[in-house]
Amino acid sequence: MLDAETLAHAAIAYPILLFSLTFHEWGHAMSAKLLGDRTAELQGRLTMNPISHIDPIGTVLFPLIAMLQPGLARFIIGWAKPVPVNPLNLRKSTDMVWVALAGPACNLILVLLGVLVFKVLLVFDLLPAGERNAEMAVTAFLTFIGINLILIWFNLIPLPPLDGSKVLLAHVKGHWRSFPFWQAYEAYGQFVLLILFLSGGLSLILRHPMIWSYDVILRFLF
């Protein structure tokens, strides 16, 4: 439930999530441009303005639901409005895979930057003075790292509109792309995600990779 502690954490976590999702989508748009497709740029999506990337379900509803999930309350998750990409403008048929993976790659960059900066602050004792201030700084850094880490794993799930589904689609050949099941798969993927959220299934899917990767980072930091 949304108690005072959860709301206080959300006040830190949600701006981090919004920034991370924005950088994620910027990565898609920039990689598409570099690979020959300017569709996203022409539609104003090659920007770090979060308003351009907000999705009512993925950026508003899902983070709220995540705060109510025991396994995900610490690291709220979601997605932004998918960046438009025209595969016909890309130089190679395989470029769509790289465009899809650019989003999680941007989150990985943020994880590495967060770990690096936090490690430097710890090694050189540069955390803010005062126990309360130091505690808040540690919480903010760990939340920043954790949210971007979970966004990497979350986006690799092969369900639309997540990036994993686009990687899967790139490997689906010819007539299979027009197969009715695939059309339904693309149309209703986000509702499957919603069911996974509500049932707690998403927590089960993400728990083990998150525990493993987060533990590796904590061992390095401390």
mmCIF file of C-alpha atoms in Angstrom:
data_model
loop_
_atom_site.group_PDB
_atom_site.id
_atom_site.type_symbol
_atom_site.label_atom_id
_atom_site.label_comp_id
_atom_site.label_asym_id
_atom_site.label_seq_id
_atom_site.Cartn_x
_atom_site.Cartn_y
_atom_site.Cartn_z
ATOM 1 C CA MET A 1 0.000 0.000 0.000
ATOM 2 C CA LEU A 2 1.013 3.633 -0.447
ATOM 3 C CA ASP A 3 2.314 4.465 3.015
ATOM 4 C CA ALA A 4 4.475 7.478 3.860
ATOM 5 C CA GLU A 5 7.712 5.586 3.248
ATOM 6 C CA THR A 6 6.558 4.389 -0.183
ATOM 7 C CA LEU A 7 5.498 7.904 -1.178
ATOM 8 C CA ALA A 8 8.826 9.326 -0.021
ATOM 9 C CA HIS A 9 10.660 6.737 -2.080
ATOM 10 C CA ALA A 10 8.436 7.452 -5.098
ATOM 11 C CA ALA A 11 9.370 11.134 -4.854
ATOM 12 C CA ILE A 12 12.970 10.071 -5.487
ATOM 13 C CA ALA A 13 12.355 7.150 -7.814
ATOM 14 C CA TYR A 14 9.820 8.581 -10.259
ATOM 15 C CA PRO A 15 11.975 11.496 -11.522
ATOM 16 C CA ILE A 16 14.823 9.001 -11.953
ATOM 17 C CA LEU A 17 12.521 6.687 -13.897
ATOM 18 C CA LEU A 18 11.294 9.543 -16.101
ATOM 19 C CA PHE A 19 14.854 10.630 -16.916
ATOM 20 C CA SER A 20 15.955 7.044 -17.576
ATOM 21 C CA LEU A 21 13.006 6.343 -19.886
ATOM 22 C CA THR A 22 13.663 9.584 -21.757
ATOM 23 C CA PHE A 23 17.325 8.712 -22.298
ATOM 24 C CA HIS A 24 16.244 5.203 -23.327
ATOM 25 C CA GLU A 25 13.947 6.549 -26.068
ATOM 26 C CA TRP A 26 16.499 9.155 -27.121
ATOM 27 C CA GLY A 27 18.882 6.248 -27.673
ATOM 28 C CA HIS A 28 16.389 4.563 -29.993
ATOM 29 C CA ALA A 29 15.858 7.778 -31.954
ATOM 30 C CA MET A 30 19.570 8.573 -32.235
ATOM 31 C CA SER A 31 20.533 5.043 -33.296
ATOM 32 C CA ALA A 32 17.784 5.043 -35.930
ATOM 33 C CA LYS A 33 19.073 8.365 -37.291
ATOM 34 C CA LEU A 34 22.660 7.095 -37.395
ATOM 35 C CA LEU A 35 21.487 3.985 -39.255
ATOM 36 C CA GLY A 36 19.557 5.962 -41.873
ATOM 37 C CA ASP A 37 16.037 6.586 -40.529
ATOM 38 C CA ARG A 38 15.086 10.138 -39.484
ATOM 39 C CA THR A 39 11.421 9.371 -38.758
ATOM 40 C CA ALA A 40 11.775 9.883 -35.008
ATOM 41 C CA GLU A 41 13.788 13.072 -35.470
ATOM 42 C CA LEU A 42 11.211 14.528 -37.862
ATOM 43 C CA GLN A 43 8.442 13.765 -35.366
ATOM 44 C CA GLY A 44 10.270 15.561 -32.564
ATOM 45 C CA ARG A 45 11.312 12.423 -30.690
ATOM 46 C CA LEU A 46 15.071 12.974 -30.864
ATOM 47 C CA THR A 47 14.898 14.986 -27.659
ATOM 48 C CA MET A 48 15.586 14.717 -23.939
ATOM 49 C CA ASN A 49 12.296 16.474 -23.170
ATOM 50 C CA PRO A 50 10.336 13.833 -21.200
ATOM 51 C CA ILE A 51 6.974 15.290 -22.248
ATOM 52 C CA SER A 52 7.621 14.077 -25.800
ATOM 53 C CA HIS A 53 8.004 10.489 -24.604
ATOM 54 C CA ILE A 54 5.259 10.063 -21.973
ATOM 55 C CA ASP A 55 2.939 7.089 -22.481
ATOM 56 C CA PRO A 56 -0.231 7.128 -20.321
ATOM 57 C CA ILE A 57 -0.017 3.419 -19.524
ATOM 58 C CA GLY A 58 3.723 2.788 -19.452
ATOM 59 C CA THR A 59 4.872 6.064 -17.899
ATOM 60 C CA VAL A 60 1.973 6.726 -15.515
ATOM 61 C CA LEU A 61 -0.132 3.624 -14.765
ATOM 62 C CA PHE A 62 2.577 0.953 -14.654
ATOM 63 C CA PRO A 63 4.896 2.828 -12.268
ATOM 64 C CA LEU A 64 1.944 3.266 -9.899
ATOM 65 C CA ILE A 65 1.164 -0.462 -10.063
ATOM 66 C CA ALA A 66 4.847 -1.274 -9.575
ATOM 67 C CA MET A 67 4.831 0.655 -6.302
ATOM 68 C CA LEU A 68 2.135 -1.723 -5.073
ATOM 69 C CA GLN A 69 4.072 -4.860 -6.034
ATOM 70 C CA PRO A 70 6.137 -6.263 -3.127
ATOM 71 C CA GLY A 71 8.956 -7.438 -5.385
ATOM 72 C CA LEU A 72 9.171 -4.246 -7.425
ATOM 73 C CA ALA A 73 8.269 -1.496 -4.962
ATOM 74 C CA ARG A 74 11.892 -0.442 -4.515
ATOM 75 C CA PHE A 75 12.545 -0.092 -8.252
ATOM 76 C CA ILE A 76 9.458 1.196 -10.054
ATOM 77 C CA ILE A 77 9.398 0.374 -13.745
ATOM 78 C CA GLY A 78 7.544 1.314 -16.898
ATOM 79 C CA TRP A 79 8.098 2.359 -20.470
ATOM 80 C CA ALA A 80 7.766 5.469 -22.611
ATOM 81 C CA LYS A 81 5.920 6.028 -25.873
ATOM 82 C CA PRO A 82 7.688 3.865 -28.492
ATOM 83 C CA VAL A 83 9.879 5.801 -30.909
ATOM 84 C CA PRO A 84 8.622 5.485 -34.522
ATOM 85 C CA VAL A 85 11.067 3.688 -36.799
ATOM 86 C CA ASN A 86 10.644 2.961 -40.518
ATOM 87 C CA PRO A 87 12.644 -0.224 -41.232
ATOM 88 C CA LEU A 88 12.620 0.607 -44.953
ATOM 89 C CA ASN A 89 14.886 3.592 -44.294
ATOM 90 C CA LEU A 90 17.486 1.556 -42.425
ATOM 91 C CA ARG A 91 20.599 0.574 -44.340
ATOM 92 C CA LYS A 92 20.462 -3.129 -43.436
ATOM 93 C CA SER A 93 17.632 -5.467 -42.502
ATOM 94 C CA THR A 94 19.448 -6.310 -39.268
ATOM 95 C CA ASP A 95 19.700 -2.653 -38.212
ATOM 96 C CA MET A 96 16.312 -2.871 -36.491
ATOM 97 C CA VAL A 97 17.910 -5.145 -33.909
ATOM 98 C CA TRP A 98 20.533 -2.497 -33.118
ATOM 99 C CA VAL A 99 17.876 0.215 -32.878
ATOM 100 C CA ALA A 100 15.899 -1.953 -30.453
ATOM 101 C CA LEU A 101 18.945 -2.750 -28.328
ATOM 102 C CA ALA A 102 20.038 0.908 -28.210
ATOM 103 C CA GLY A 103 17.457 1.617 -25.502
ATOM 104 C CA PRO A 104 18.684 -0.991 -23.001
ATOM 105 C CA ALA A 105 22.246 -0.004 -23.953
ATOM 106 C CA CYS A 106 21.496 3.563 -22.819
ATOM 107 C CA ASN A 107 20.242 2.223 -19.497
ATOM 108 C CA LEU A 108 23.435 0.179 -19.192
ATOM 109 C CA ILE A 109 25.451 3.363 -19.744
ATOM 110 C CA LEU A 110 23.519 5.027 -16.912
ATOM 111 C CA VAL A 111 24.143 2.020 -14.646
ATOM 112 C CA LEU A 112 27.883 2.160 -15.312
ATOM 113 C CA LEU A 113 28.019 5.940 -14.815
ATOM 114 C CA GLY A 114 26.033 5.674 -11.599
ATOM 115 C CA VAL A 115 28.296 2.920 -10.258
ATOM 116 C CA LEU A 116 31.447 4.831 -11.240
ATOM 117 C CA VAL A 117 30.383 8.123 -9.645
ATOM 118 C CA PHE A 118 29.100 6.411 -6.504
ATOM 119 C CA LYS A 119 32.306 4.392 -6.144
ATOM 120 C CA VAL A 120 34.424 7.548 -6.428
ATOM 121 C CA LEU A 121 32.319 9.262 -3.755
ATOM 122 C CA LEU A 122 32.731 6.275 -1.451
ATOM 123 C CA VAL A 123 36.469 5.805 -2.009
ATOM 124 C CA PHE A 124 37.306 9.471 -1.499
ATOM 125 C CA ASP A 125 34.728 10.000 1.257
ATOM 126 C CA LEU A 126 32.878 12.685 -0.697
ATOM 127 C CA LEU A 127 29.339 11.879 0.412
ATOM 128 C CA PRO A 128 27.380 14.837 1.871
ATOM 129 C CA ALA A 129 28.122 15.679 5.487
ATOM 130 C CA GLY A 130 25.669 14.489 8.101
ATOM 131 C CA GLU A 131 24.201 11.018 8.555
ATOM 132 C CA ARG A 132 20.797 11.950 7.131
ATOM 133 C CA ASN A 133 22.247 13.641 4.038
ATOM 134 C CA ALA A 134 24.661 10.774 3.406
ATOM 135 C CA GLU A 135 21.826 8.265 3.754
ATOM 136 C CA MET A 136 19.706 10.175 1.228
ATOM 137 C CA ALA A 137 22.617 10.313 -1.228
ATOM 138 C CA VAL A 138 23.217 6.564 -0.909
ATOM 139 C CA THR A 139 19.500 5.874 -1.408
ATOM 140 C CA ALA A 140 19.387 8.101 -4.499
ATOM 141 C CA PHE A 141 22.420 6.457 -6.100
ATOM 142 C CA LEU A 142 21.249 2.913 -5.371
ATOM 143 C CA THR A 143 17.785 3.771 -6.692
ATOM 144 C CA PHE A 144 19.277 5.304 -9.849
ATOM 145 C CA ILE A 145 21.395 2.209 -10.441
ATOM 146 C CA GLY A 146 18.580 -0.192 -9.566
ATOM 147 C CA ILE A 147 15.942 1.426 -11.776
ATOM 148 C CA ASN A 148 18.206 1.441 -14.816
ATOM 149 C CA LEU A 149 19.255 -2.127 -14.104
ATOM 150 C CA ILE A 150 15.670 -3.325 -13.958
ATOM 151 C CA LEU A 151 14.825 -1.358 -17.124
ATOM 152 C CA ILE A 152 17.494 -3.372 -18.954
ATOM 153 C CA TRP A 153 16.020 -6.731 -17.910
ATOM 154 C CA PHE A 154 12.429 -5.523 -18.280
ATOM 155 C CA ASN A 155 12.927 -4.304 -21.841
ATOM 156 C CA LEU A 156 14.478 -7.602 -22.910
ATOM 157 C CA ILE A 157 11.161 -9.374 -22.275
ATOM 158 C CA PRO A 158 9.800 -10.296 -25.752
ATOM 159 C CA LEU A 159 6.377 -8.694 -25.293
ATOM 160 C CA PRO A 160 5.203 -5.585 -27.198
ATOM 161 C CA PRO A 161 5.872 -2.720 -26.809
ATOM 162 C CA LEU A 162 9.161 -3.736 -25.155
ATOM 163 C CA ASP A 163 12.439 -3.897 -27.071
ATOM 164 C CA GLY A 164 12.708 -7.663 -26.752
ATOM 165 C CA SER A 165 9.648 -8.015 -28.994
ATOM 166 C CA LYS A 166 11.321 -5.945 -31.715
ATOM 167 C CA VAL A 167 14.418 -8.133 -31.576
ATOM 168 C CA LEU A 168 12.136 -11.164 -31.868
ATOM 169 C CA LEU A 169 10.241 -9.599 -34.787
ATOM 170 C CA ALA A 170 13.509 -8.974 -36.626
ATOM 171 C CA HIS A 171 14.096 -12.734 -36.581
ATOM 172 C CA VAL A 172 10.580 -13.647 -37.731
ATOM 173 C CA LYS A 173 10.777 -14.364 -41.433
ATOM 174 C CA GLY A 174 8.497 -13.497 -44.334
ATOM 175 C CA HIS A 175 4.843 -14.525 -44.087
ATOM 176 C CA TRP A 176 5.074 -15.156 -40.343
ATOM 177 C CA ARG A 177 4.973 -11.379 -39.811
ATOM 178 C CA SER A 178 1.426 -11.223 -41.194
ATOM 179 C CA PHE A 179 0.261 -14.314 -39.319
ATOM 180 C CA PRO A 180 -2.871 -13.438 -37.258
ATOM 181 C CA PHE A 181 -1.270 -14.626 -34.036
ATOM 182 C CA TRP A 182 1.622 -12.211 -34.496
ATOM 183 C CA GLN A 183 -0.760 -9.340 -35.184
ATOM 184 C CA ALA A 184 -2.661 -10.132 -31.996
ATOM 185 C CA TYR A 185 0.644 -10.517 -30.184
ATOM 186 C CA GLU A 186 1.625 -6.967 -31.127
ATOM 187 C CA ALA A 187 -1.824 -5.528 -30.437
ATOM 188 C CA TYR A 188 -2.344 -7.021 -26.992
ATOM 189 C CA GLY A 189 1.193 -7.333 -25.661
ATOM 190 C CA GLN A 190 0.853 -4.447 -23.231
ATOM 191 C CA PHE A 191 -2.299 -5.991 -21.773
ATOM 192 C CA VAL A 192 -0.373 -9.209 -21.171
ATOM 193 C CA LEU A 193 2.186 -7.075 -19.338
ATOM 194 C CA LEU A 194 -0.605 -5.522 -17.289
ATOM 195 C CA ILE A 195 -1.841 -8.992 -16.306
ATOM 196 C CA LEU A 196 1.698 -9.981 -15.336
ATOM 197 C CA PHE A 197 1.902 -6.847 -13.204
ATOM 198 C CA LEU A 198 -1.390 -7.423 -11.433
ATOM 199 C CA SER A 199 -0.737 -11.107 -10.823
ATOM 200 C CA GLY A 200 2.801 -10.592 -9.546
ATOM 201 C CA GLY A 201 4.164 -12.639 -12.438
ATOM 202 C CA LEU A 202 6.457 -9.840 -13.537
ATOM 203 C CA SER A 203 8.139 -9.869 -10.143
ATOM 204 C CA LEU A 204 8.831 -13.576 -10.567
ATOM 205 C CA ILE A 205 10.298 -13.045 -14.048
ATOM 206 C CA LEU A 206 12.588 -10.195 -13.023
ATOM 207 C CA ARG A 207 13.518 -11.244 -9.503
ATOM 208 C CA HIS A 208 16.367 -13.654 -10.245
ATOM 209 C CA PRO A 209 18.248 -11.618 -12.892
ATOM 210 C CA MET A 210 17.814 -8.505 -10.737
ATOM 211 C CA ILE A 211 19.075 -10.184 -7.573
ATOM 212 C CA TRP A 212 22.102 -11.572 -9.409
ATOM 213 C CA SER A 213 23.099 -8.363 -11.223
ATOM 214 C CA TYR A 214 22.349 -6.054 -8.287
ATOM 215 C CA ASP A 215 24.370 -8.292 -5.975
ATOM 216 C CA VAL A 216 27.361 -8.096 -8.346
ATOM 217 C CA ILE A 217 27.179 -4.289 -8.253
ATOM 218 C CA LEU A 218 26.820 -4.117 -4.472
ATOM 219 C CA ARG A 219 29.839 -6.377 -4.022
ATOM 220 C CA PHE A 220 31.859 -4.018 -6.219
ATOM 221 C CA LEU A 221 30.661 -0.895 -4.408
ATOM 222 C CA PHE A 222 30.991 -2.110 -0.833
#
